[in-house]
Amino acid sequence: MRLVDPNIPFQVVYAVYHHQFLGYLISAHYVQLLPNGSLSLVHQGAYPEVMDQFDSGLDARDRELLQLTGEILPREIIKKYGGNPRAEADFFLSRFTEEISKLAQSYIQRRMARILPLLADRQVFEMGNDSYPAQRRLQVLEEKGTVLFHFRRREQDTQYFPTIKLRGEKINFQNKGAVLLCLEPAWMLLDGEIFTFEQAVEGLKLKPFLKRYNITIPKEKEAMYYERFITQIVERYHVFAKGFEIHTLRQRPTFALMVRDKDGRSFAFERQVRYGSYVLPLDDPTPVKAILNKQGNDFSFTRIERDLKEEQRILDILEPLTPNPNSLTTWGFVAKDEGLDWLSRHSPTLEREGIAIVQENPQYDLRRPELIMSTEESGDWFDIKAIVRIGKFEIPFLKFRTHILKHKREYTLPDGTVAILPEHWFSDYRHLMEVSEKRQDDTLSIRKYQAPLLHFPTHPNGQNGWVEALRKTDRIPEVAPPKGLQATLRNYQQEGFNWLCFMQQHGMGAILADDMGLGKTLQTLTLLLKELESGVETPSLVVLPTSLIHNWREEAQRFTPKLRVHVHVGINRLRDPRMFSPYHLILTTYGIVRQDLDMLRTFPFHYVILDESQMIKNPESKTARAVRQLVSRHRLSLTGTPIENTVMDIWSQMAFLNPGLLGNETFFKNFYVTPIEKEKDNNRSAKLRRIIYPFILRRKKHQVERELPPKVEHLHYCAMTDAQERLYEETRNTYRNYLMELITQGAWQKNKLNILTGLQKLRQIAIHPRMVEPEQYALDQSGKYKEVKRLLSQVIERKRSKVLIFSQFVKMLHLLRDDLEAEGIPFTYLDGSTKDRQEQVHRFQEDKKIRVFLISLKAGGVGLNLTAADYVFILDPWWNPAVENQAIDRSHRIGQKRTVFYYKFISEGTIEEKILNLQHRKAQLSDDIITVEEDIYKTLDAVDLEELLK
């Protein structure tokens, strides 16, 4: 076959043809024109890959059509589903399974639905048996056909059939050779004309009638057929019925929010639209809804023509009010307290917009209680007369005392309905109810110095009780450390332990907010061990970042070995909370809490403890919502940064620890956040400090420095990321197999340098995979790097602290350097290429803005005096601990007046852990990597190498 010459006039034509396996398809072709302008017999396929050669004869629609028709060529279908286009027969006869056929038909139909509307003014033909693309001209009509479905219900059965009109005239299509080129929507080819239908008729509804005149539904299948099939037809298409009636309902809709009590602990909210007596879901966009009515043996349908414009207006009103905006079931599942809050807060809006609140069992009175309060001075006292007005009822405020103290929001009114106490009462009046005394006539009395409680929950100077004890920590009772504690508490740690016990005794959720390095974990373990020795066997749950699990487990084994610890992570973790019972301490991560929330919230823990609790600073986050649903007798948070970015952070923490203490979120934002952050209101800030003060214990490093040793060492374990671990395991297996082969051959000593190269590569991957494959990994694909950045941010937040960061690998320092520069964090830098060493040292020592010094081992291991630093980060362990000590001594030396905190970062489950063991066994290994390699060659045997590569 000759090819079409693009330099001679040609025509693009579109050919309809039938494929044995794929059904009806449309392909594009170029046909050479004769001098008189008619089509010649010279033609070729118009494929996307040669489109540019014929560009002069194509317009934008042709280009789109060529792309689409090219996608449904049989060769492209074969390629898409894993076949060889050159073996078409083999593919369709042996590999074209029923499943692949369904997928291919769906794919083709989607493209045919896009192709056919574009052909209205194109040259379309029926392809000949000889594959000539212009055998018979076809006309693609702009006019659309109409379909009328006829149903005739008789005593013994129901018959139905469709009739079609085109250009206003009824056409015969049954047994006339009509074919359906596309099913969704239907496009029909009949008598050389291609047309579609109004109402986007589904082709499957017409297909049975291409070769038959009607379908009969037997009496025994009638009910099911009317329910499942005829209802759809009545809803979507024009219908002519005999033997049953179809009524059309046109009414102004009304709207309702149905409140269903699911399980006593949660609500389901259903948004409804009502047309007469018919109730429909509001979020169903169907313009016409058909309802089947059955009365005895009679059937009828009601077609409800919906007012979608009005329905959308109500949806737009409800959308911003969504009770669970971050949940997949935004309306279908709402925790009871949150649901009651939502109903109380939004019922005025719903009522104003004409949205009725319908309760299955009308029990909640959603009117907001009104508090009317007056005071009268009586000597050293204030008498408070307060009445709560709820509808027609006036109730003394004193009657709500037990509810406010026990945080019970539901109050039963004399008529049996239940009023919902406003959330802000539990913050505004909790202290008032805590300290007030009952007088005659349902009057409350407080001493004058407690007067601020009338308007704000605070504790003025001189207040007695537990708040006064917290103001002066020497009044908190001393608690003897548990006998099983394998550590000696420093004085400030003993005070922290006393405080934790005191808070627990009074049922207060608390935040232990000591600076990093002061032993928050030890103080918490001491508390839990005390509980165990007091007879409490109920497990406690600690929720923490993945990177801290190893450190908690290690410290529990070291300091409180009596505590039975279970780590609830991994794909094989427990699925039945009853299996927690043998343990005293359950460690899990924030991510696992989100995943296992349905299970975890069913178990009543003794304590729920959040480590790095700033993770829940966003109260709307899934994490914050999840931990608030956990059940426990006591709650505790551990963080070095209780307020990280905004005052709102503390609300989220307190919402977990003491729900209701700071009011609801809206109250807190309006009453605290806006005045403090935007208006710089110092008075409001002071009031907030006074109300949260009792619940937070924070000691900064400089406050307890005199109790600390000159140097505090921390071994900080880091979990690798999934990508990092995969690369590590692949590399380890490669070199371990190589070593085993060498040992078998007796050649390991000759090839020892190759093995040492592998060890070095494993060390680099354990730090950051970008060290070996810089283009393949992002910064956050190293668990150690993320932990270094997290702790570094805490050091930087401490205005008085500076940090030295050591690494043997300059590449790692470069990663940090680039990252700090991008974040605008000033730092100094020193490696072997640095020319102005003393200038870098001087700037770090003297410039208060510079808080970070990046140093390579070779350049900065000796000879530097860097006493401005009180933190040292060792990013990678060395074979000889003397090298690490030299690095630490840059800061911890004569002239250092502060304790130096030294963090050694170890990637869990890697060669770095094994190096720690070798540090004890191979004391003669040398001080830097070049000599290390020489000394390893002398001292490491095959057993050592095999251990390192395990």
PDB file of N, CA and C in Angstrom, residues 276-334:
ATOM      1  N   GLY A 276     -43.280  16.814  51.192  1.00  0.00           N
ATOM      2  CA  GLY A 276     -44.483  16.192  51.734  1.00  0.00           C
ATOM      3  C   GLY A 276     -44.089  15.203  52.807  1.00  0.00           C
ATOM      4  N   SER A 277     -44.558  13.965  52.664  1.00  0.00           N
ATOM      5  CA  SER A 277     -44.244  12.934  53.659  1.00  0.00           C
ATOM      6  C   SER A 277     -42.988  12.145  53.307  1.00  0.00           C
ATOM      7  N   TYR A 278     -42.345  12.506  52.195  1.00  0.00           N
ATOM      8  CA  TYR A 278     -41.175  11.751  51.758  1.00  0.00           C
ATOM      9  C   TYR A 278     -39.894  12.405  52.294  1.00  0.00           C
ATOM     10  N   VAL A 279     -39.014  11.581  52.868  1.00  0.00           N
ATOM     11  CA  VAL A 279     -37.758  12.054  53.452  1.00  0.00           C
ATOM     12  C   VAL A 279     -36.609  11.515  52.605  1.00  0.00           C
ATOM     13  N   LEU A 280     -35.756  12.429  52.117  1.00  0.00           N
ATOM     14  CA  LEU A 280     -34.628  12.049  51.260  1.00  0.00           C
ATOM     15  C   LEU A 280     -33.335  12.560  51.881  1.00  0.00           C
ATOM     16  N   PRO A 281     -32.198  11.873  51.624  1.00  0.00           N
ATOM     17  CA  PRO A 281     -30.905  12.410  52.069  1.00  0.00           C
ATOM     18  C   PRO A 281     -30.570  13.681  51.292  1.00  0.00           C
ATOM     19  N   LEU A 282     -30.089  14.676  52.025  1.00  0.00           N
ATOM     20  CA  LEU A 282     -29.869  15.980  51.399  1.00  0.00           C
ATOM     21  C   LEU A 282     -28.691  15.973  50.430  1.00  0.00           C
ATOM     22  N   ASP A 283     -27.734  15.094  50.651  1.00  0.00           N
ATOM     23  CA  ASP A 283     -26.535  15.118  49.804  1.00  0.00           C
ATOM     24  C   ASP A 283     -26.641  14.214  48.580  1.00  0.00           C
ATOM     25  N   ASP A 284     -27.854  13.747  48.247  1.00  0.00           N
ATOM     26  CA  ASP A 284     -28.072  12.965  47.032  1.00  0.00           C
ATOM     27  C   ASP A 284     -28.406  13.932  45.899  1.00  0.00           C
ATOM     28  N   PRO A 285     -27.565  14.021  44.836  1.00  0.00           N
ATOM     29  CA  PRO A 285     -27.776  15.043  43.800  1.00  0.00           C
ATOM     30  C   PRO A 285     -28.788  14.662  42.724  1.00  0.00           C
ATOM     31  N   THR A 286     -29.492  13.531  42.878  1.00  0.00           N
ATOM     32  CA  THR A 286     -30.433  13.089  41.853  1.00  0.00           C
ATOM     33  C   THR A 286     -31.538  14.120  41.667  1.00  0.00           C
ATOM     34  N   PRO A 287     -31.738  14.655  40.456  1.00  0.00           N
ATOM     35  CA  PRO A 287     -32.744  15.715  40.264  1.00  0.00           C
ATOM     36  C   PRO A 287     -34.174  15.219  40.434  1.00  0.00           C
ATOM     37  N   VAL A 288     -34.424  13.945  40.103  1.00  0.00           N
ATOM     38  CA  VAL A 288     -35.751  13.358  40.283  1.00  0.00           C
ATOM     39  C   VAL A 288     -35.578  12.081  41.103  1.00  0.00           C
ATOM     40  N   LYS A 289     -36.399  11.943  42.119  1.00  0.00           N
ATOM     41  CA  LYS A 289     -36.342  10.745  42.948  1.00  0.00           C
ATOM     42  C   LYS A 289     -37.652  10.000  42.812  1.00  0.00           C
ATOM     43  N   ALA A 290     -37.575   8.707  42.469  1.00  0.00           N
ATOM     44  CA  ALA A 290     -38.773   7.883  42.314  1.00  0.00           C
ATOM     45  C   ALA A 290     -38.937   6.989  43.531  1.00  0.00           C
ATOM     46  N   ILE A 291     -40.154   6.950  44.047  1.00  0.00           N
ATOM     47  CA  ILE A 291     -40.468   6.124  45.199  1.00  0.00           C
ATOM     48  C   ILE A 291     -41.535   5.118  44.782  1.00  0.00           C
ATOM     49  N   LEU A 292     -41.274   3.840  45.023  1.00  0.00           N
ATOM     50  CA  LEU A 292     -42.242   2.777  44.721  1.00  0.00           C
ATOM     51  C   LEU A 292     -43.195   2.619  45.904  1.00  0.00           C
ATOM     52  N   ASN A 293     -44.475   2.696  45.620  1.00  0.00           N
ATOM     53  CA  ASN A 293     -45.495   2.499  46.654  1.00  0.00           C
ATOM     54  C   ASN A 293     -46.213   1.175  46.399  1.00  0.00           C
ATOM     55  N   LYS A 294     -46.346   0.375  47.455  1.00  0.00           N
ATOM     56  CA  LYS A 294     -47.032  -0.910  47.336  1.00  0.00           C
ATOM     57  C   LYS A 294     -48.261  -0.894  48.238  1.00  0.00           C
ATOM     58  N   GLN A 295     -49.394  -1.270  47.677  1.00  0.00           N
ATOM     59  CA  GLN A 295     -50.610  -1.385  48.455  1.00  0.00           C
ATOM     60  C   GLN A 295     -51.344  -2.630  47.977  1.00  0.00           C
ATOM     61  N   GLY A 296     -51.223  -3.682  48.777  1.00  0.00           N
ATOM     62  CA  GLY A 296     -51.770  -4.959  48.349  1.00  0.00           C
ATOM     63  C   GLY A 296     -51.036  -5.436  47.116  1.00  0.00           C
ATOM     64  N   ASN A 297     -51.792  -5.722  46.064  1.00  0.00           N
ATOM     65  CA  ASN A 297     -51.178  -6.155  44.810  1.00  0.00           C
ATOM     66  C   ASN A 297     -50.942  -5.002  43.841  1.00  0.00           C
ATOM     67  N   ASP A 298     -51.245  -3.805  44.287  1.00  0.00           N
ATOM     68  CA  ASP A 298     -51.120  -2.650  43.403  1.00  0.00           C
ATOM     69  C   ASP A 298     -49.779  -1.955  43.606  1.00  0.00           C
ATOM     70  N   PHE A 299     -49.251  -1.465  42.476  1.00  0.00           N
ATOM     71  CA  PHE A 299     -48.021  -0.678  42.505  1.00  0.00           C
ATOM     72  C   PHE A 299     -48.333   0.718  41.980  1.00  0.00           C
ATOM     73  N   SER A 300     -47.602   1.680  42.522  1.00  0.00           N
ATOM     74  CA  SER A 300     -47.623   3.034  41.950  1.00  0.00           C
ATOM     75  C   SER A 300     -46.280   3.679  42.259  1.00  0.00           C
ATOM     76  N   PHE A 301     -45.965   4.719  41.501  1.00  0.00           N
ATOM     77  CA  PHE A 301     -44.708   5.440  41.710  1.00  0.00           C
ATOM     78  C   PHE A 301     -45.002   6.913  41.981  1.00  0.00           C
ATOM     79  N   THR A 302     -44.175   7.491  42.840  1.00  0.00           N
ATOM     80  CA  THR A 302     -44.193   8.940  43.052  1.00  0.00           C
ATOM     81  C   THR A 302     -42.864   9.500  42.563  1.00  0.00           C
ATOM     82  N   ARG A 303     -42.952  10.371  41.559  1.00  0.00           N
ATOM     83  CA  ARG A 303     -41.754  11.052  41.045  1.00  0.00           C
ATOM     84  C   ARG A 303     -41.632  12.408  41.735  1.00  0.00           C
ATOM     85  N   ILE A 304     -40.588  12.546  42.542  1.00  0.00           N
ATOM     86  CA  ILE A 304     -40.383  13.792  43.279  1.00  0.00           C
ATOM     87  C   ILE A 304     -39.414  14.659  42.489  1.00  0.00           C
ATOM     88  N   GLU A 305     -39.911  15.773  41.974  1.00  0.00           N
ATOM     89  CA  GLU A 305     -39.039  16.706  41.257  1.00  0.00           C
ATOM     90  C   GLU A 305     -38.417  17.650  42.289  1.00  0.00           C
ATOM     91  N   ARG A 306     -37.128  17.502  42.477  1.00  0.00           N
ATOM     92  CA  ARG A 306     -36.452  18.178  43.585  1.00  0.00           C
ATOM     93  C   ARG A 306     -36.043  19.594  43.217  1.00  0.00           C
ATOM     94  N   ASP A 307     -36.029  20.442  44.224  1.00  0.00           N
ATOM     95  CA  ASP A 307     -35.564  21.828  44.077  1.00  0.00           C
ATOM     96  C   ASP A 307     -34.075  21.848  44.450  1.00  0.00           C
ATOM     97  N   LEU A 308     -33.234  21.460  43.487  1.00  0.00           N
ATOM     98  CA  LEU A 308     -31.805  21.313  43.792  1.00  0.00           C
ATOM     99  C   LEU A 308     -31.147  22.640  44.140  1.00  0.00           C
ATOM    100  N   LYS A 309     -31.654  23.719  43.601  1.00  0.00           N
ATOM    101  CA  LYS A 309     -31.092  25.030  43.917  1.00  0.00           C
ATOM    102  C   LYS A 309     -31.279  25.359  45.391  1.00  0.00           C
ATOM    103  N   GLU A 310     -32.486  25.120  45.903  1.00  0.00           N
ATOM    104  CA  GLU A 310     -32.744  25.380  47.321  1.00  0.00           C
ATOM    105  C   GLU A 310     -31.994  24.387  48.201  1.00  0.00           C
ATOM    106  N   GLU A 311     -31.915  23.136  47.759  1.00  0.00           N
ATOM    107  CA  GLU A 311     -31.164  22.139  48.527  1.00  0.00           C
ATOM    108  C   GLU A 311     -29.686  22.525  48.615  1.00  0.00           C
ATOM    109  N   GLN A 312     -29.123  23.023  47.501  1.00  0.00           N
ATOM    110  CA  GLN A 312     -27.722  23.419  47.515  1.00  0.00           C
ATOM    111  C   GLN A 312     -27.497  24.612  48.437  1.00  0.00           C
ATOM    112  N   ARG A 313     -28.488  25.506  48.498  1.00  0.00           N
ATOM    113  CA  ARG A 313     -28.355  26.658  49.416  1.00  0.00           C
ATOM    114  C   ARG A 313     -28.226  26.183  50.870  1.00  0.00           C
ATOM    115  N   ILE A 314     -29.019  25.188  51.234  1.00  0.00           N
ATOM    116  CA  ILE A 314     -28.950  24.663  52.599  1.00  0.00           C
ATOM    117  C   ILE A 314     -27.637  23.904  52.814  1.00  0.00           C
ATOM    118  N   LEU A 315     -27.204  23.158  51.801  1.00  0.00           N
ATOM    119  CA  LEU A 315     -25.914  22.461  51.910  1.00  0.00           C
ATOM    120  C   LEU A 315     -24.774  23.448  52.123  1.00  0.00           C
ATOM    121  N   ASP A 316     -24.823  24.581  51.420  1.00  0.00           N
ATOM    122  CA  ASP A 316     -23.788  25.607  51.572  1.00  0.00           C
ATOM    123  C   ASP A 316     -23.793  26.194  52.979  1.00  0.00           C
ATOM    124  N   ILE A 317     -24.962  26.253  53.608  1.00  0.00           N
ATOM    125  CA  ILE A 317     -25.042  26.741  54.985  1.00  0.00           C
ATOM    126  C   ILE A 317     -24.442  25.717  55.948  1.00  0.00           C
ATOM    127  N   LEU A 318     -24.736  24.449  55.703  1.00  0.00           N
ATOM    128  CA  LEU A 318     -24.289  23.395  56.620  1.00  0.00           C
ATOM    129  C   LEU A 318     -22.811  23.054  56.464  1.00  0.00           C
ATOM    130  N   GLU A 319     -22.265  23.216  55.260  1.00  0.00           N
ATOM    131  CA  GLU A 319     -20.893  22.768  55.000  1.00  0.00           C
ATOM    132  C   GLU A 319     -19.866  23.361  55.976  1.00  0.00           C
ATOM    133  N   PRO A 320     -19.873  24.692  56.225  1.00  0.00           N
ATOM    134  CA  PRO A 320     -18.872  25.238  57.162  1.00  0.00           C
ATOM    135  C   PRO A 320     -19.098  24.801  58.609  1.00  0.00           C
ATOM    136  N   LEU A 321     -20.269  24.237  58.885  1.00  0.00           N
ATOM    137  CA  LEU A 321     -20.590  23.834  60.252  1.00  0.00           C
ATOM    138  C   LEU A 321     -20.243  22.385  60.532  1.00  0.00           C
ATOM    139  N   THR A 322     -19.611  21.700  59.571  1.00  0.00           N
ATOM    140  CA  THR A 322     -19.322  20.270  59.682  1.00  0.00           C
ATOM    141  C   THR A 322     -18.743  19.924  61.052  1.00  0.00           C
ATOM    142  N   PRO A 323     -19.356  18.989  61.789  1.00  0.00           N
ATOM    143  CA  PRO A 323     -18.855  18.671  63.136  1.00  0.00           C
ATOM    144  C   PRO A 323     -17.534  17.922  63.142  1.00  0.00           C
ATOM    145  N   ASN A 324     -17.234  17.154  62.082  1.00  0.00           N
ATOM    146  CA  ASN A 324     -15.982  16.390  62.011  1.00  0.00           C
ATOM    147  C   ASN A 324     -15.257  16.704  60.713  1.00  0.00           C
ATOM    148  N   PRO A 325     -14.689  17.914  60.561  1.00  0.00           N
ATOM    149  CA  PRO A 325     -14.127  18.301  59.263  1.00  0.00           C
ATOM    150  C   PRO A 325     -12.957  17.447  58.821  1.00  0.00           C
ATOM    151  N   ASN A 326     -12.237  16.806  59.757  1.00  0.00           N
ATOM    152  CA  ASN A 326     -11.052  16.021  59.385  1.00  0.00           C
ATOM    153  C   ASN A 326     -11.324  14.526  59.343  1.00  0.00           C
ATOM    154  N   SER A 327     -12.597  14.162  59.426  1.00  0.00           N
ATOM    155  CA  SER A 327     -12.948  12.744  59.435  1.00  0.00           C
ATOM    156  C   SER A 327     -13.552  12.348  58.101  1.00  0.00           C
ATOM    157  N   LEU A 328     -13.450  11.049  57.781  1.00  0.00           N
ATOM    158  CA  LEU A 328     -14.087  10.541  56.565  1.00  0.00           C
ATOM    159  C   LEU A 328     -15.605  10.541  56.732  1.00  0.00           C
ATOM    160  N   THR A 329     -16.086  10.389  57.957  1.00  0.00           N
ATOM    161  CA  THR A 329     -17.519  10.441  58.246  1.00  0.00           C
ATOM    162  C   THR A 329     -17.805  11.762  58.943  1.00  0.00           C
ATOM    163  N   THR A 330     -17.867  12.833  58.161  1.00  0.00           N
ATOM    164  CA  THR A 330     -17.966  14.169  58.742  1.00  0.00           C
ATOM    165  C   THR A 330     -19.250  14.381  59.525  1.00  0.00           C
ATOM    166  N   TRP A 331     -20.324  13.685  59.137  1.00  0.00           N
ATOM    167  CA  TRP A 331     -21.606  13.814  59.837  1.00  0.00           C
ATOM    168  C   TRP A 331     -22.047  12.496  60.463  1.00  0.00           C
ATOM    169  N   GLY A 332     -21.543  11.394  59.986  1.00  0.00           N
ATOM    170  CA  GLY A 332     -22.063  10.086  60.375  1.00  0.00           C
ATOM    171  C   GLY A 332     -21.631   9.598  61.730  1.00  0.00           C
ATOM    172  N   PHE A 333     -20.527  10.144  62.270  1.00  0.00           N
ATOM    173  CA  PHE A 333     -20.069   9.704  63.587  1.00  0.00           C
ATOM    174  C   PHE A 333     -19.495  10.909  64.322  1.00  0.00           C
ATOM    175  N   VAL A 334     -20.178  11.324  65.373  1.00  0.00           N
ATOM    176  CA  VAL A 334     -19.744  12.469  66.164  1.00  0.00           C
ATOM    177  C   VAL A 334     -19.768  12.053  67.627  1.00  0.00           C
TER     178      VAL A 334
END
